[in-house]
């Protein structure tokens, strides 16, 4: 029942993801952050098997840091997207990762961008994208209301509309969402949308 989606606005990209850690019919926690800060100007939102999701995103994060350490310059967002696609494609015929990725980044030369990478190593540059059961609703809302050049306020309002639609229409809807943005000032957490607080010790 994962829900991960994102879009590109005027000078920024925004990603949102549910924060539920679920196995079968059990909810283990409702404050799992599924959006990783890849480096100073990149965000990765991932959905899929929890082990694959954590292992693959951490592997990419460390390799991106290693590249910058060795070469003195960071990977551009397109280069990072192609590296991730290459790693997924290499693993596909060996030990595939069950993970879907939305990569958002900001480059000085080209501005914000969003890349859609699925578990079979399909790569597309998009203006908006989504994964998970919530994508049925978030994509339809964004198809209707998204336009290029949206301001941050308009984009967050659209994200909130998607979250409300997912909560009201999905049978087993995740209660909490995290929203992060990346722009010329860097990648950072923007807000949490919570309708459920974890009980004491639930995140242990």
mmCIF file of C-alpha atoms in Angstrom:
data_model
loop_
_atom_site.group_PDB
_atom_site.id
_atom_site.type_symbol
_atom_site.label_atom_id
_atom_site.label_comp_id
_atom_site.label_asym_id
_atom_site.label_seq_id
_atom_site.Cartn_x
_atom_site.Cartn_y
_atom_site.Cartn_z
ATOM 1 C CA UNK A 1 0.000 0.000 0.000
ATOM 2 C CA UNK A 2 2.961 2.317 -0.562
ATOM 3 C CA UNK A 3 2.457 5.785 -1.979
ATOM 4 C CA UNK A 4 5.375 7.748 -3.454
ATOM 5 C CA UNK A 5 4.928 10.689 -5.801
ATOM 6 C CA UNK A 6 6.624 13.897 -6.900
ATOM 7 C CA UNK A 7 6.566 16.810 -9.299
ATOM 8 C CA UNK A 8 8.711 19.619 -10.711
ATOM 9 C CA UNK A 9 7.817 23.266 -10.144
ATOM 10 C CA UNK A 10 9.348 26.646 -10.883
ATOM 11 C CA UNK A 11 12.907 26.276 -9.619
ATOM 12 C CA UNK A 12 12.308 23.270 -7.346
ATOM 13 C CA UNK A 13 11.181 19.647 -7.204
ATOM 14 C CA UNK A 14 9.044 18.161 -4.442
ATOM 15 C CA UNK A 15 8.695 14.536 -3.330
ATOM 16 C CA UNK A 16 6.132 12.998 -0.983
ATOM 17 C CA UNK A 17 5.978 9.486 0.450
ATOM 18 C CA UNK A 18 3.938 7.580 2.968
ATOM 19 C CA UNK A 19 5.740 6.641 6.182
ATOM 20 C CA UNK A 20 4.217 3.237 6.938
ATOM 21 C CA UNK A 21 6.384 0.149 7.402
ATOM 22 C CA UNK A 22 4.048 -2.723 6.565
ATOM 23 C CA UNK A 23 4.419 -6.491 6.274
ATOM 24 C CA UNK A 24 1.379 -8.444 5.115
ATOM 25 C CA UNK A 25 -1.482 -7.368 7.410
ATOM 26 C CA UNK A 26 0.816 -5.874 10.068
ATOM 27 C CA UNK A 27 1.855 -2.232 10.451
ATOM 28 C CA UNK A 28 5.225 -2.123 12.198
ATOM 29 C CA UNK A 29 5.612 1.652 12.361
ATOM 30 C CA UNK A 30 4.113 4.782 10.851
ATOM 31 C CA UNK A 31 7.146 7.106 10.845
ATOM 32 C CA UNK A 32 9.441 5.402 8.312
ATOM 33 C CA UNK A 33 11.172 8.041 6.164
ATOM 34 C CA UNK A 34 11.239 6.701 2.590
ATOM 35 C CA UNK A 35 12.859 9.800 1.077
ATOM 36 C CA UNK A 36 16.654 9.823 1.358
ATOM 37 C CA UNK A 37 18.826 12.908 0.973
ATOM 38 C CA UNK A 38 21.278 11.554 -1.609
ATOM 39 C CA UNK A 39 23.588 14.564 -1.457
ATOM 40 C CA UNK A 40 23.302 18.329 -1.000
ATOM 41 C CA UNK A 41 21.001 18.773 -4.040
ATOM 42 C CA UNK A 42 19.392 15.380 -4.644
ATOM 43 C CA UNK A 43 16.523 13.408 -3.112
ATOM 44 C CA UNK A 44 15.573 9.770 -3.646
ATOM 45 C CA UNK A 45 12.075 8.515 -2.852
ATOM 46 C CA UNK A 46 11.865 4.732 -2.976
ATOM 47 C CA UNK A 47 9.135 2.125 -2.740
ATOM 48 C CA UNK A 48 9.361 -1.645 -2.762
ATOM 49 C CA UNK A 49 10.598 -4.424 -0.495
ATOM 50 C CA UNK A 50 11.928 -2.744 2.693
ATOM 51 C CA UNK A 51 15.262 -4.571 2.653
ATOM 52 C CA UNK A 52 15.913 -3.851 -1.017
ATOM 53 C CA UNK A 53 14.787 -0.252 -0.614
ATOM 54 C CA UNK A 54 17.168 0.490 2.268
ATOM 55 C CA UNK A 55 20.089 -1.503 0.876
ATOM 56 C CA UNK A 56 19.901 -0.060 -2.647
ATOM 57 C CA UNK A 57 19.401 3.583 -1.646
ATOM 58 C CA UNK A 58 22.251 3.431 0.885
ATOM 59 C CA UNK A 59 24.488 1.755 -1.722
ATOM 60 C CA UNK A 60 23.732 4.559 -4.205
ATOM 61 C CA UNK A 61 24.215 7.254 -1.556
ATOM 62 C CA UNK A 62 27.670 5.952 -0.608
ATOM 63 C CA UNK A 63 28.771 5.577 -4.231
ATOM 64 C CA UNK A 64 27.636 9.102 -5.095
ATOM 65 C CA UNK A 65 29.647 10.372 -2.102
ATOM 66 C CA UNK A 66 32.644 8.272 -3.207
ATOM 67 C CA UNK A 67 32.504 9.747 -6.713
ATOM 68 C CA UNK A 68 32.519 13.279 -5.320
ATOM 69 C CA UNK A 69 35.374 12.414 -2.926
ATOM 70 C CA UNK A 70 37.500 10.932 -5.728
ATOM 71 C CA UNK A 71 36.797 13.535 -8.396
ATOM 72 C CA UNK A 72 36.137 16.709 -6.423
ATOM 73 C CA UNK A 73 32.834 17.402 -8.186
ATOM 74 C CA UNK A 74 29.362 15.962 -7.508
ATOM 75 C CA UNK A 75 27.412 13.866 -9.997
ATOM 76 C CA UNK A 76 24.769 15.777 -11.911
ATOM 77 C CA UNK A 77 21.193 14.611 -11.490
ATOM 78 C CA UNK A 78 21.084 12.966 -14.972
ATOM 79 C CA UNK A 79 24.390 11.197 -14.224
ATOM 80 C CA UNK A 80 23.076 9.935 -10.874
ATOM 81 C CA UNK A 81 19.871 8.732 -12.563
ATOM 82 C CA UNK A 82 21.827 6.826 -15.202
ATOM 83 C CA UNK A 83 24.107 5.318 -12.560
ATOM 84 C CA UNK A 84 21.074 4.081 -10.622
ATOM 85 C CA UNK A 85 19.522 2.670 -13.799
ATOM 86 C CA UNK A 86 22.798 0.931 -14.658
ATOM 87 C CA UNK A 87 23.025 -0.680 -11.218
ATOM 88 C CA UNK A 88 19.421 -1.893 -11.390
ATOM 89 C CA UNK A 89 19.987 -3.273 -14.902
ATOM 90 C CA UNK A 90 23.162 -5.076 -13.809
ATOM 91 C CA UNK A 91 21.373 -6.623 -10.830
ATOM 92 C CA UNK A 92 18.327 -7.557 -12.921
ATOM 93 C CA UNK A 93 19.868 -10.808 -14.238
ATOM 94 C CA UNK A 94 21.746 -11.659 -11.047
ATOM 95 C CA UNK A 95 19.889 -10.741 -7.871
ATOM 96 C CA UNK A 96 17.294 -8.093 -8.778
ATOM 97 C CA UNK A 97 16.255 -5.308 -6.437
ATOM 98 C CA UNK A 98 12.507 -4.973 -5.926
ATOM 99 C CA UNK A 99 12.645 -1.204 -5.691
ATOM 100 C CA UNK A 100 11.102 1.719 -7.584
ATOM 101 C CA UNK A 101 12.763 5.136 -7.514
ATOM 102 C CA UNK A 102 11.842 8.771 -7.962
ATOM 103 C CA UNK A 103 15.023 10.873 -8.126
ATOM 104 C CA UNK A 104 14.657 14.642 -7.711
ATOM 105 C CA UNK A 105 17.595 16.984 -8.073
ATOM 106 C CA UNK A 106 18.703 20.521 -8.776
ATOM 107 C CA UNK A 107 21.632 21.467 -11.029
ATOM 108 C CA UNK A 108 22.925 25.014 -11.491
ATOM 109 C CA UNK A 109 23.005 24.706 -15.278
ATOM 110 C CA UNK A 110 19.657 23.017 -15.899
ATOM 111 C CA UNK A 111 17.573 23.653 -12.772
ATOM 112 C CA UNK A 112 15.257 21.089 -11.159
ATOM 113 C CA UNK A 113 14.528 17.673 -12.634
ATOM 114 C CA UNK A 114 12.670 14.480 -11.752
ATOM 115 C CA UNK A 115 13.533 10.952 -12.903
ATOM 116 C CA UNK A 116 11.326 7.850 -12.847
ATOM 117 C CA UNK A 117 13.256 4.564 -12.438
ATOM 118 C CA UNK A 118 11.395 1.296 -11.877
ATOM 119 C CA UNK A 119 12.556 -2.124 -10.702
ATOM 120 C CA UNK A 120 13.258 -3.382 -14.239
ATOM 121 C CA UNK A 121 15.585 -0.411 -14.879
ATOM 122 C CA UNK A 122 13.274 1.757 -16.965
ATOM 123 C CA UNK A 123 14.442 5.375 -16.852
ATOM 124 C CA UNK A 124 12.421 8.433 -17.842
ATOM 125 C CA UNK A 125 12.739 12.128 -17.146
ATOM 126 C CA UNK A 126 9.282 13.325 -16.115
ATOM 127 C CA UNK A 127 7.479 16.402 -14.797
ATOM 128 C CA UNK A 128 5.417 14.309 -12.389
ATOM 129 C CA UNK A 129 5.514 10.680 -11.334
ATOM 130 C CA UNK A 130 4.260 8.185 -8.780
ATOM 131 C CA UNK A 131 4.639 4.604 -7.551
ATOM 132 C CA UNK A 132 2.493 2.323 -5.424
ATOM 133 C CA UNK A 133 -1.244 1.883 -5.034
ATOM 134 C CA UNK A 134 -1.535 5.576 -4.238
ATOM 135 C CA UNK A 135 -0.335 6.350 -7.778
ATOM 136 C CA UNK A 136 -3.824 5.523 -9.127
ATOM 137 C CA UNK A 137 -5.153 8.572 -7.328
ATOM 138 C CA UNK A 138 -2.141 10.905 -7.196
ATOM 139 C CA UNK A 139 -1.467 10.576 -10.948
ATOM 140 C CA UNK A 140 -5.099 11.320 -11.812
ATOM 141 C CA UNK A 141 -5.103 14.396 -9.563
ATOM 142 C CA UNK A 142 -1.789 15.613 -11.022
ATOM 143 C CA UNK A 143 -2.954 14.946 -14.601
ATOM 144 C CA UNK A 144 -5.873 17.257 -13.957
ATOM 145 C CA UNK A 145 -4.280 19.992 -11.839
ATOM 146 C CA UNK A 146 -0.534 19.972 -12.586
ATOM 147 C CA UNK A 147 0.938 22.623 -14.858
ATOM 148 C CA UNK A 148 4.519 23.601 -15.568
ATOM 149 C CA UNK A 149 5.978 26.501 -13.627
ATOM 150 C CA UNK A 150 3.939 26.013 -10.455
ATOM 151 C CA UNK A 151 4.976 28.017 -7.397
ATOM 152 C CA UNK A 152 5.982 26.212 -4.204
ATOM 153 C CA UNK A 153 2.666 27.092 -2.555
ATOM 154 C CA UNK A 154 0.703 25.728 -5.531
ATOM 155 C CA UNK A 155 2.803 22.557 -5.620
ATOM 156 C CA UNK A 156 2.353 21.874 -1.897
ATOM 157 C CA UNK A 157 -1.384 22.493 -2.267
ATOM 158 C CA UNK A 158 -1.434 19.904 -5.074
ATOM 159 C CA UNK A 159 0.548 17.439 -2.939
ATOM 160 C CA UNK A 160 -1.959 17.928 -0.114
ATOM 161 C CA UNK A 161 -4.842 17.265 -2.529
ATOM 162 C CA UNK A 162 -3.148 14.012 -3.576
ATOM 163 C CA UNK A 163 -2.660 12.988 0.062
ATOM 164 C CA UNK A 164 -6.285 13.720 0.917
ATOM 165 C CA UNK A 165 -7.469 11.725 -2.108
ATOM 166 C CA UNK A 166 -5.292 8.752 -1.156
ATOM 167 C CA UNK A 167 -6.542 8.852 2.435
ATOM 168 C CA UNK A 168 -10.177 8.999 1.388
ATOM 169 C CA UNK A 169 -10.121 6.513 -1.530
ATOM 170 C CA UNK A 170 -7.533 3.825 -0.765
ATOM 171 C CA UNK A 171 -8.942 0.878 1.201
ATOM 172 C CA UNK A 172 -5.916 0.561 3.483
ATOM 173 C CA UNK A 173 -4.649 4.129 3.342
ATOM 174 C CA UNK A 174 -1.361 5.111 5.012
ATOM 175 C CA UNK A 175 -2.043 7.788 7.632
ATOM 176 C CA UNK A 176 1.216 9.762 7.549
ATOM 177 C CA UNK A 177 3.274 11.351 4.782
ATOM 178 C CA UNK A 178 6.600 13.170 4.600
ATOM 179 C CA UNK A 179 7.256 15.953 2.074
ATOM 180 C CA UNK A 180 10.735 17.049 0.978
ATOM 181 C CA UNK A 181 11.915 19.621 -1.557
ATOM 182 C CA UNK A 182 15.102 20.377 -3.452
ATOM 183 C CA UNK A 183 15.978 23.726 -4.998
ATOM 184 C CA UNK A 184 18.980 26.052 -5.373
ATOM 185 C CA UNK A 185 19.317 26.136 -1.569
ATOM 186 C CA UNK A 186 19.631 22.351 -1.311
ATOM 187 C CA UNK A 187 17.623 19.262 -0.421
ATOM 188 C CA UNK A 188 15.646 19.347 2.809
ATOM 189 C CA UNK A 189 12.567 18.186 4.653
ATOM 190 C CA UNK A 190 9.579 20.454 4.146
ATOM 191 C CA UNK A 191 6.764 19.026 6.274
ATOM 192 C CA UNK A 192 5.006 15.974 7.677
ATOM 193 C CA UNK A 193 1.309 15.328 7.167
ATOM 194 C CA UNK A 194 0.249 13.229 10.129
ATOM 195 C CA UNK A 195 -3.099 11.761 11.080
ATOM 196 C CA UNK A 196 -1.625 9.132 13.412
ATOM 197 C CA UNK A 197 1.021 9.387 16.105
ATOM 198 C CA UNK A 198 3.164 6.370 16.928
ATOM 199 C CA UNK A 199 2.551 4.848 20.323
ATOM 200 C CA UNK A 200 5.512 4.972 22.759
ATOM 201 C CA UNK A 201 8.119 2.446 21.726
ATOM 202 C CA UNK A 202 6.535 1.804 18.325
ATOM 203 C CA UNK A 203 9.612 3.049 16.459
ATOM 204 C CA UNK A 204 12.086 1.060 18.557
#
